[in-house]
Amino acid sequence: MRINIYYGGRGNLDDPTLFALKKIEKVLIDDFKVEVHRYNIYEQKNQISTLPQTLKNVDGIILATTIEWLGIGGYMTHFLDACWLYGDKEKFEKIYMQPVVMSTTYGEREGVLELKKAWEILGGIPCDGLCGYVEDMSSFENNKEYTHIIEKMTENLFRTISHKMKGLPTSNQAVSRTVARPQQLNLTPEEGEQLSEYVSDDIFVRKQREDVLELASIYSEQMDGDLNGEESEEYVNDFKVHFHPQGIKVNYSLIIEGRELPLFIGVDGENIDCHFGNEEDIDFTGKLPATVLDQIIAGRKTFQGAFSLSHMTARGELSTLSMLDKLFVFDE
């Protein structure tokens, strides 16, 4: 059995949906030996139009998102649009879908209904959804009853797919066959894939052009002396001087507000590479004001403390964040 997970949130460390997905993946992989693939849509925002191609040869999918203020969010909506425009709807008819929606404000139940309705119109088979409101992340993670509920819902998904359970016809399915049917282009599945790739490439080209213009602006500012080189070098030296090896390999990227380039910190055992620039294979990305970073380097604050006070936003594992304070000890 193969199940794909499509996560439409922003990847924040304190996202309750990520915690739920981790528990779901553990049950599917460890208990039922299911082949699971997760697609973080925010990491593939330039290739969303090609994501429907990944729905081939799957038995079920999980559409997971987080409601932070209104609705299921742009990434998930864009993905569903791509399924409607470029997906093979004959394949969707055999695919079960479980919605997973966590909310930090309001509307988790409406989010589940919206995902189920969308999947029915696409021709797929919706399953019972998992939703919840999370006010305090630590309480949610440490509540064994909540974890038990997530595990039971995952077991129900596995049983539904393995037994090929059917449901009664719905009006949404009728809509997909009549009123809401898009104009047909009479394309073969292969031509549909080529079209979706073309659309994705066009978006990527526009993004590349924007990046080139941005880089040109950066280099222009550097030539005009707008960037303070001495201060940039000072941050680099601070991290090198206060480096305490922990025998691990990890790459950090710190986006300092007001700076054009992020601060890259690469740790490999007892070696450190620290410089300003864009690098690949980043394990943890943090964004913070220069004043907060100055307080951390002065020893008046820690990275984990800055994150807990919302003075820094981050994307990555919480354990990787805490390791920053062990790798770099700034004494006041």
Short mmCIF file of C-alpha atoms in Angstrom, two decimals:
data_model
loop_
_atom_site.label_atom_id
_atom_site.label_comp_id
_atom_site.label_asym_id
_atom_site.label_seq_id
_atom_site.Cartn_x
_atom_site.Cartn_y
_atom_site.Cartn_z
CA MET A 1 0.00 0.00 0.00
CA ARG A 2 1.20 3.50 -0.83
CA ILE A 3 -0.03 6.73 0.77
CA ASN A 4 1.10 10.24 -0.14
CA ILE A 5 0.90 13.15 2.28
CA TYR A 6 0.53 16.69 0.96
CA TYR A 7 1.26 19.30 3.63
CA GLY A 8 -0.04 22.78 2.84
CA GLY A 9 1.20 24.69 5.90
CA ARG A 10 4.18 27.02 6.16
CA GLY A 11 6.51 24.62 7.97
CA ASN A 12 6.74 26.51 11.27
CA LEU A 13 8.23 24.62 14.20
CA ASP A 14 5.15 25.22 16.34
CA ASP A 15 2.72 24.00 13.66
CA PRO A 16 0.43 21.42 15.34
CA THR A 17 -0.28 19.79 11.95
CA LEU A 18 3.38 18.74 11.69
CA PHE A 19 3.12 17.00 15.07
CA ALA A 20 -0.02 15.15 13.93
CA LEU A 21 1.66 14.11 10.66
CA LYS A 22 4.66 12.75 12.53
CA LYS A 23 2.39 10.48 14.60
CA ILE A 24 0.42 9.44 11.49
CA GLU A 25 3.57 8.54 9.59
CA LYS A 26 4.89 6.52 12.52
CA VAL A 27 1.72 4.40 12.72
CA LEU A 28 1.52 3.85 8.95
CA ILE A 29 5.19 2.94 8.57
CA ASP A 30 5.94 1.08 11.80
CA ASP A 31 2.61 -0.67 12.45
CA PHE A 32 1.22 -1.27 8.97
CA LYS A 33 4.38 -1.20 6.80
CA VAL A 34 2.82 1.34 4.42
CA GLU A 35 4.98 3.15 1.87
CA VAL A 36 4.60 6.81 2.78
CA HIS A 37 5.82 9.85 0.85
CA ARG A 38 5.36 13.38 2.18
CA TYR A 39 5.33 16.44 -0.08
CA ASN A 40 5.78 19.79 1.68
CA ILE A 41 4.06 22.09 -0.80
CA TYR A 42 5.83 25.21 0.49
CA GLU A 43 9.15 23.64 -0.55
CA GLN A 44 7.86 23.04 -4.08
CA LYS A 45 5.88 26.21 -4.63
CA ASN A 46 7.46 26.68 -8.08
CA GLN A 47 6.46 23.16 -9.14
CA ILE A 48 2.95 22.90 -7.67
CA SER A 49 1.48 22.46 -11.16
CA THR A 50 3.42 19.20 -11.55
CA LEU A 51 2.50 17.75 -8.15
CA PRO A 52 -0.68 16.01 -9.48
CA GLN A 53 1.68 13.68 -11.36
CA THR A 54 2.75 12.24 -7.99
CA LEU A 55 -0.79 10.91 -7.46
CA LYS A 56 -0.16 8.01 -9.82
CA ASN A 57 -0.07 4.51 -8.33
CA VAL A 58 -1.20 5.61 -4.85
CA ASP A 59 -3.94 3.97 -2.81
CA GLY A 60 -4.66 6.92 -0.60
CA ILE A 61 -3.56 10.45 0.24
CA ILE A 62 -3.65 12.76 3.24
CA LEU A 63 -4.32 16.46 2.64
CA ALA A 64 -2.97 18.28 5.69
CA THR A 65 -2.99 21.99 6.41
CA THR A 66 -3.12 24.50 9.24
CA ILE A 67 -5.69 27.26 9.61
CA GLU A 68 -3.88 30.29 10.99
CA TRP A 69 -6.46 32.98 10.25
CA LEU A 70 -8.86 32.19 7.40
CA GLY A 71 -9.35 29.08 5.29
CA ILE A 72 -7.06 26.24 4.25
CA GLY A 73 -4.31 28.49 2.93
CA GLY A 74 -2.88 29.37 -0.46
CA TYR A 75 -0.52 26.42 -0.91
CA MET A 76 -3.26 23.81 -0.50
CA THR A 77 -5.68 25.78 -2.68
CA HIS A 78 -3.06 26.07 -5.41
CA PHE A 79 -2.42 22.31 -5.25
CA LEU A 80 -6.14 21.50 -5.53
CA ASP A 81 -6.42 23.91 -8.47
CA ALA A 82 -3.57 22.04 -10.17
CA CYS A 83 -5.35 18.71 -9.57
CA TRP A 84 -8.50 20.11 -11.22
CA LEU A 85 -6.66 21.58 -14.20
CA TYR A 86 -3.93 19.03 -14.87
CA GLY A 87 -4.72 15.89 -12.87
CA ASP A 88 -5.90 12.58 -14.28
CA LYS A 89 -9.41 12.40 -12.78
CA GLU A 90 -9.82 8.77 -13.79
CA LYS A 91 -7.02 7.99 -11.34
CA PHE A 92 -8.65 10.09 -8.61
CA GLU A 93 -11.76 7.88 -8.65
CA LYS A 94 -9.81 5.11 -6.92
CA ILE A 95 -7.89 7.26 -4.43
CA TYR A 96 -9.03 7.62 -0.81
CA MET A 97 -8.36 10.94 0.91
CA GLN A 98 -8.18 11.78 4.61
CA PRO A 99 -8.16 15.50 5.53
CA VAL A 100 -6.05 16.59 8.50
CA VAL A 101 -6.70 20.17 9.61
CA MET A 102 -5.36 21.80 12.76
CA SER A 103 -6.29 25.32 13.74
CA THR A 104 -4.63 27.92 15.94
CA THR A 105 -7.55 30.31 15.56
CA TYR A 106 -10.92 29.05 14.25
CA GLY A 107 -12.36 26.99 11.41
CA GLU A 108 -10.80 23.53 11.57
CA ARG A 109 -14.14 21.78 10.95
CA GLU A 110 -14.90 24.04 7.99
CA GLY A 111 -11.43 23.25 6.64
CA VAL A 112 -12.10 19.50 6.76
CA LEU A 113 -15.43 19.97 4.97
CA GLU A 114 -13.77 22.13 2.31
CA LEU A 115 -11.12 19.50 1.59
CA LYS A 116 -13.68 16.68 1.48
CA LYS A 117 -15.91 18.67 -0.86
CA ALA A 118 -12.99 19.49 -3.15
CA TRP A 119 -11.89 15.84 -3.31
CA GLU A 120 -15.43 14.66 -4.06
CA ILE A 121 -15.72 17.14 -6.92
CA LEU A 122 -12.39 15.89 -8.24
CA GLY A 123 -13.97 12.43 -8.27
CA GLY A 124 -12.05 10.90 -5.35
CA ILE A 125 -13.22 9.10 -2.22
CA PRO A 126 -13.08 11.16 1.01
CA CYS A 127 -12.58 9.50 4.39
CA ASP A 128 -13.33 10.68 7.92
CA GLY A 129 -11.19 13.71 8.74
CA LEU A 130 -9.00 14.59 11.68
CA CYS A 131 -9.27 18.12 13.02
CA GLY A 132 -8.57 20.02 16.22
CA TYR A 133 -7.95 23.41 17.80
CA VAL A 134 -4.58 23.86 19.47
CA GLU A 135 -4.08 26.77 21.85
CA ASP A 136 -0.94 25.56 23.61
CA MET A 137 1.48 23.43 21.61
CA SER A 138 3.28 21.86 24.57
CA SER A 139 0.01 20.70 26.15
CA PHE A 140 -1.10 19.25 22.84
CA GLU A 141 2.14 17.30 22.35
CA ASN A 142 2.16 15.90 25.89
CA ASN A 143 -1.49 14.83 25.96
CA LYS A 144 -1.58 11.04 25.56
CA GLU A 145 -5.31 11.04 24.81
CA TYR A 146 -4.80 13.31 21.81
CA THR A 147 -2.02 11.05 20.55
CA HIS A 148 -4.31 8.03 20.96
CA ILE A 149 -7.03 9.75 18.90
CA ILE A 150 -4.56 10.48 16.09
CA GLU A 151 -3.37 6.86 16.09
CA LYS A 152 -6.93 5.50 15.98
CA MET A 153 -7.88 7.77 13.07
CA THR A 154 -4.80 6.53 11.22
CA GLU A 155 -5.82 2.92 11.82
CA ASN A 156 -9.29 3.70 10.45
CA LEU A 157 -7.72 5.18 7.31
CA PHE A 158 -5.66 2.04 6.79
CA ARG A 159 -8.69 -0.23 7.23
CA THR A 160 -10.80 1.90 4.88
CA ILE A 161 -8.20 1.70 2.13
CA SER A 162 -7.28 -1.96 2.64
CA HIS A 163 -10.95 -3.06 2.58
CA LYS A 164 -11.83 -0.71 -0.32
CA MET A 165 -14.85 0.62 1.54
CA LYS A 166 -17.41 2.50 -0.51
CA GLY A 167 -19.79 5.32 0.33
CA LEU A 168 -23.16 6.48 -0.96
CA PRO A 169 -23.25 8.85 -3.97
CA THR A 170 -23.11 12.57 -3.18
CA SER A 171 -24.26 15.71 -4.99
CA ASN A 172 -20.64 16.93 -5.18
CA GLN A 173 -19.80 13.95 -7.35
CA ALA A 174 -22.72 14.83 -9.61
CA VAL A 175 -21.40 18.37 -9.90
CA SER A 176 -18.05 17.08 -11.11
CA ARG A 177 -19.84 15.25 -13.94
CA THR A 178 -22.06 18.13 -15.05
CA VAL A 179 -22.09 21.76 -13.98
CA ALA A 180 -18.51 22.19 -12.78
CA ARG A 181 -16.86 20.25 -15.58
CA PRO A 182 -14.11 22.44 -17.08
CA GLN A 183 -13.72 22.98 -20.79
CA GLN A 184 -12.13 19.92 -22.26
CA LEU A 185 -8.89 20.29 -24.16
CA ASN A 186 -9.00 16.71 -25.46
CA LEU A 187 -5.51 16.02 -24.18
CA THR A 188 -4.02 12.61 -23.55
CA PRO A 189 -2.60 11.99 -20.04
CA GLU A 190 0.90 12.39 -21.52
CA GLU A 191 -0.02 15.73 -23.09
CA GLY A 192 -1.57 16.82 -19.80
CA GLU A 193 1.70 16.10 -18.01
CA GLN A 194 3.64 18.09 -20.60
CA LEU A 195 1.25 21.02 -20.22
CA SER A 196 1.57 20.99 -16.42
CA GLU A 197 5.36 20.89 -16.70
CA TYR A 198 5.24 23.83 -19.10
CA VAL A 199 3.14 25.87 -16.70
CA SER A 200 5.47 25.03 -13.85
CA ASP A 201 8.54 25.93 -15.90
CA ASP A 202 6.99 29.25 -16.89
CA ILE A 203 6.44 30.10 -13.23
CA PHE A 204 10.01 29.04 -12.47
CA VAL A 205 11.39 31.22 -15.28
CA ARG A 206 9.56 34.27 -13.94
CA LYS A 207 10.91 33.54 -10.47
CA GLN A 208 14.43 33.20 -11.87
CA ARG A 209 14.12 36.58 -13.56
CA GLU A 210 13.02 38.14 -10.29
CA ASP A 211 15.99 36.54 -8.52
CA VAL A 212 18.39 37.90 -11.15
CA LEU A 213 17.01 41.41 -10.70
CA GLU A 214 17.29 41.06 -6.93
CA LEU A 215 20.90 39.87 -7.18
CA ALA A 216 21.72 42.74 -9.52
CA SER A 217 20.32 45.13 -6.93
CA ILE A 218 22.41 43.48 -4.20
CA TYR A 219 25.63 43.77 -6.19
CA SER A 220 24.82 47.38 -7.02
CA GLU A 221 24.41 48.18 -3.34
CA GLN A 222 27.67 46.42 -2.54
CA MET A 223 29.51 48.47 -5.15
CA ASP A 224 28.01 51.66 -3.76
CA GLY A 225 29.18 50.73 -0.30
CA ASP A 226 25.69 50.34 1.14
CA LEU A 227 26.56 47.08 2.87
CA ASN A 228 28.58 47.32 6.03
CA GLY A 229 31.30 44.75 5.45
CA GLU A 230 33.00 45.19 8.79
CA GLU A 231 29.80 44.46 10.72
CA SER A 232 29.06 41.41 8.56
CA GLU A 233 32.53 40.05 9.21
CA GLU A 234 32.03 40.70 12.91
CA TYR A 235 29.09 38.27 13.07
CA VAL A 236 31.14 35.63 11.27
CA ASN A 237 34.03 35.97 13.71
CA ASP A 238 31.69 35.88 16.72
CA PHE A 239 30.34 32.47 15.71
CA LYS A 240 33.80 31.09 14.93
CA VAL A 241 35.24 32.25 18.26
CA HIS A 242 32.36 30.85 20.36
CA PHE A 243 32.09 27.52 18.52
CA HIS A 244 31.90 24.41 20.74
CA PRO A 245 31.98 21.20 18.63
CA GLN A 246 29.32 18.59 19.44
CA GLY A 247 30.35 15.89 16.96
CA ILE A 248 27.43 16.51 14.58
CA LYS A 249 26.92 17.69 11.02
CA VAL A 250 24.29 20.39 10.51
CA ASN A 251 23.70 23.46 8.34
CA TYR A 252 21.99 26.62 9.61
CA SER A 253 20.78 29.66 7.72
CA LEU A 254 20.03 32.80 9.75
CA ILE A 255 18.05 35.48 7.92
CA ILE A 256 18.88 38.78 9.61
CA GLU A 257 16.26 41.45 8.97
CA GLY A 258 17.69 44.31 6.95
CA ARG A 259 20.47 42.16 5.43
CA GLU A 260 20.38 41.09 1.81
CA LEU A 261 22.07 37.71 2.34
CA PRO A 262 21.51 35.13 5.12
CA LEU A 263 24.25 34.07 7.51
CA PHE A 264 25.25 30.49 6.68
CA ILE A 265 26.66 28.36 9.50
CA GLY A 266 27.87 24.92 8.44
CA VAL A 267 29.06 22.55 11.16
CA ASP A 268 30.82 19.26 10.39
CA GLY A 269 32.29 17.69 13.49
CA GLU A 270 35.03 20.05 14.68
CA ASN A 271 34.96 22.17 11.52
CA ILE A 272 32.85 25.26 10.94
CA ASP A 273 32.10 27.24 7.79
CA CYS A 274 30.49 30.62 8.46
CA HIS A 275 29.78 33.27 5.84
CA PHE A 276 27.03 35.39 4.33
CA GLY A 277 25.45 33.73 1.31
CA ASN A 278 22.72 31.45 -0.02
CA GLU A 279 23.52 27.75 0.34
CA GLU A 280 21.66 24.48 -0.29
CA ASP A 281 20.96 21.52 2.04
CA ILE A 282 19.86 23.72 4.95
CA ASP A 283 18.65 21.80 8.03
CA PHE A 284 17.35 24.80 9.96
CA THR A 285 16.32 28.31 8.91
CA GLY A 286 15.77 31.12 11.38
CA LYS A 287 14.71 34.73 10.87
CA LEU A 288 15.36 37.42 13.46
CA PRO A 289 16.15 41.14 13.80
CA ALA A 290 19.78 42.25 14.08
CA THR A 291 19.05 43.63 17.57
CA VAL A 292 17.98 40.17 18.78
CA LEU A 293 21.08 38.53 17.29
CA ASP A 294 23.21 41.18 19.01
CA GLN A 295 21.57 40.28 22.35
CA ILE A 296 22.28 36.57 21.75
CA ILE A 297 25.94 37.23 20.90
CA ALA A 298 26.21 39.45 23.99
CA GLY A 299 24.98 36.53 26.12
CA ARG A 300 21.77 38.22 27.23
CA LYS A 301 19.50 35.84 25.31
CA THR A 302 19.56 32.35 23.75
CA PHE A 303 18.28 31.21 20.37
CA GLN A 304 15.68 28.97 22.01
CA GLY A 305 14.62 31.80 24.31
CA ALA A 306 14.24 34.17 21.35
CA PHE A 307 12.05 31.62 19.57
CA SER A 308 9.84 30.97 22.61
CA LEU A 309 9.25 34.74 22.96
CA SER A 310 8.40 35.01 19.23
CA HIS A 311 11.45 37.22 18.68
CA MET A 312 12.60 34.72 16.05
CA THR A 313 10.69 32.62 13.53
CA ALA A 314 12.09 29.27 12.43
CA ARG A 315 11.65 26.32 10.13
CA GLY A 316 13.17 22.96 11.05
CA GLU A 317 13.32 20.48 13.92
CA LEU A 318 13.06 21.83 17.47
CA SER A 319 16.05 19.68 18.49
CA THR A 320 18.14 21.36 15.79
CA LEU A 321 17.19 24.75 17.22
CA SER A 322 18.23 23.77 20.75
CA MET A 323 21.54 22.47 19.39
CA LEU A 324 22.41 26.03 18.31
CA ASP A 325 22.76 27.06 21.94
CA LYS A 326 25.09 24.11 22.57
CA LEU A 327 27.23 24.72 19.51
CA PHE A 328 27.66 28.42 20.24
CA VAL A 329 27.98 29.46 23.88
CA PHE A 330 27.90 33.24 24.24
CA ASP A 331 28.73 34.26 27.79
CA GLU A 332 27.58 37.61 29.07
#
